[in-house]
Amino acid sequence: MRLWKPRLTTGSALVLLVIAAVVAAWWSGLLGFLGSPTSWQLGFSVLPQEPSDSYGWTLWVALLNTLVLGLVSIATATILGAAMALLVISGSPVWAGFARAYIQLFRNMPLILQAMFWFSVVTHLPGPRQALSFAGIVASNRGVSVPFLTPAGIIFTVCLMGLTLVIGRAGKRLSLKTPQRWRLSLAAASLLCSTGAYLWMDGRDFFTVPELAGFNFKGGIHMPTELIAVLIALTMFGSAYIGEIIRGGFATVPKGVIEAARSLSLPGWVVELKVRAPLAMRAIILPLGSQYTVLLKATSIGLAVGFTDIFAVTLMSINQSGYTVSLLCFMTACFVLLNQALVSAANTLNKLVEIPGHGTH
């Protein structure tokens, strides 16, 4: 009979240590001030925050600001970086030269300089009454407002995605061929879209669109100038490094493997998608995870343009309350936990794409 022996990894031990330190600080009264009101309001917050709210709630909102900015910048930087990498390996001298110039430019430019530059650009846009508008997206010197789903629209979208996924899996269980499964999923999606169109004509709103109200816009999602500036800076900065990581990952795939796949008369997209990309992922995921932690930590650069993330709010709380050591330890614990979650996700994904018998060289 084999006894189960719990395994404690380095990451798990670090997380437990941080949690224990926070609990000990709370128990000893070092974090007791978190229940006191702040008497000041954040410039930008994902959740509502008022001056009468406590330090604890304000720090929690600031942590969510950091998390949202980090995740969105990671997503946009990954998309743009992958595009730059594909341009480099495309074989076109013009596009490859453009992508290499882009990567070198934003890799060698200080991040704080990029944040200040884009903040200046955004603040010099026209005012709200002369705002730039395209496809419902409105840009002015107050920020950018974009259309967004209403609660009914969110429910409808989730139902659409869920129904399509369930029908696709059902078709797979019935051993239907791929084209038949796609037709079945498309028919289900069309049926649900028709239902949504009927509800919309009946007066149900699925989108909320920005509309000018006084000196600003109401409706949709509003992103202030400081958020836009930091997001663009992080996207440009991160995409340059991510593009080089992805390009290097594809360069590790042996040419003999690609030539062998092409000798089987496989289409070019099949060779790239089914042969080259899976092999390249082994060399991409772990460096990509490390770059994601860099981007998450780099959100603190928002302090330079007034973005209220966990770093900026912690410094404001120190100035107001005087609990320097406690607040710095609290901020450290937040960054450690967030970055450890990213590293653990990268390690898990790396194990999923491992090819038995083939190590990463």
Coordinates of N, CA and C in Angstrom, one line a residue, residues 6 93 116 142 147-148 163 177 232 251:
P6 N 2.6 14.4 0.5 CA 2.4 15.7 -0.1 C 3.7 16.3 -0.5
P93 N 11.7 41.0 -47.2 CA 12.7 41.9 -46.7 C 12.1 43.2 -46.2
M116 N 5.6 58.7 -20.6 CA 5.5 60.2 -20.7 C 5.1 60.6 -22.1
R142 N -9.8 63.6 -22.8 CA -10.2 63.0 -21.6 C -10.0 61.5 -21.5
P147 N -17.7 51.2 -26.9 CA -18.9 50.5 -26.6 C -18.7 49.2 -25.8
F148 N -19.7 48.8 -25.1 CA -19.5 47.6 -24.2 C -20.9 47.0 -24.1
L163 N -23.4 27.4 -25.9 CA -24.2 26.6 -26.7 C -23.4 26.0 -27.9
K177 N -17.7 14.2 -38.5 CA -16.5 14.7 -39.1 C -16.5 16.2 -38.8
I232 N -0.5 51.7 -23.6 CA 0.2 51.8 -24.9 C 1.7 51.6 -24.6
A251 N 13.1 29.8 -34.4 CA 14.4 29.6 -34.9 C 15.0 28.3 -34.4

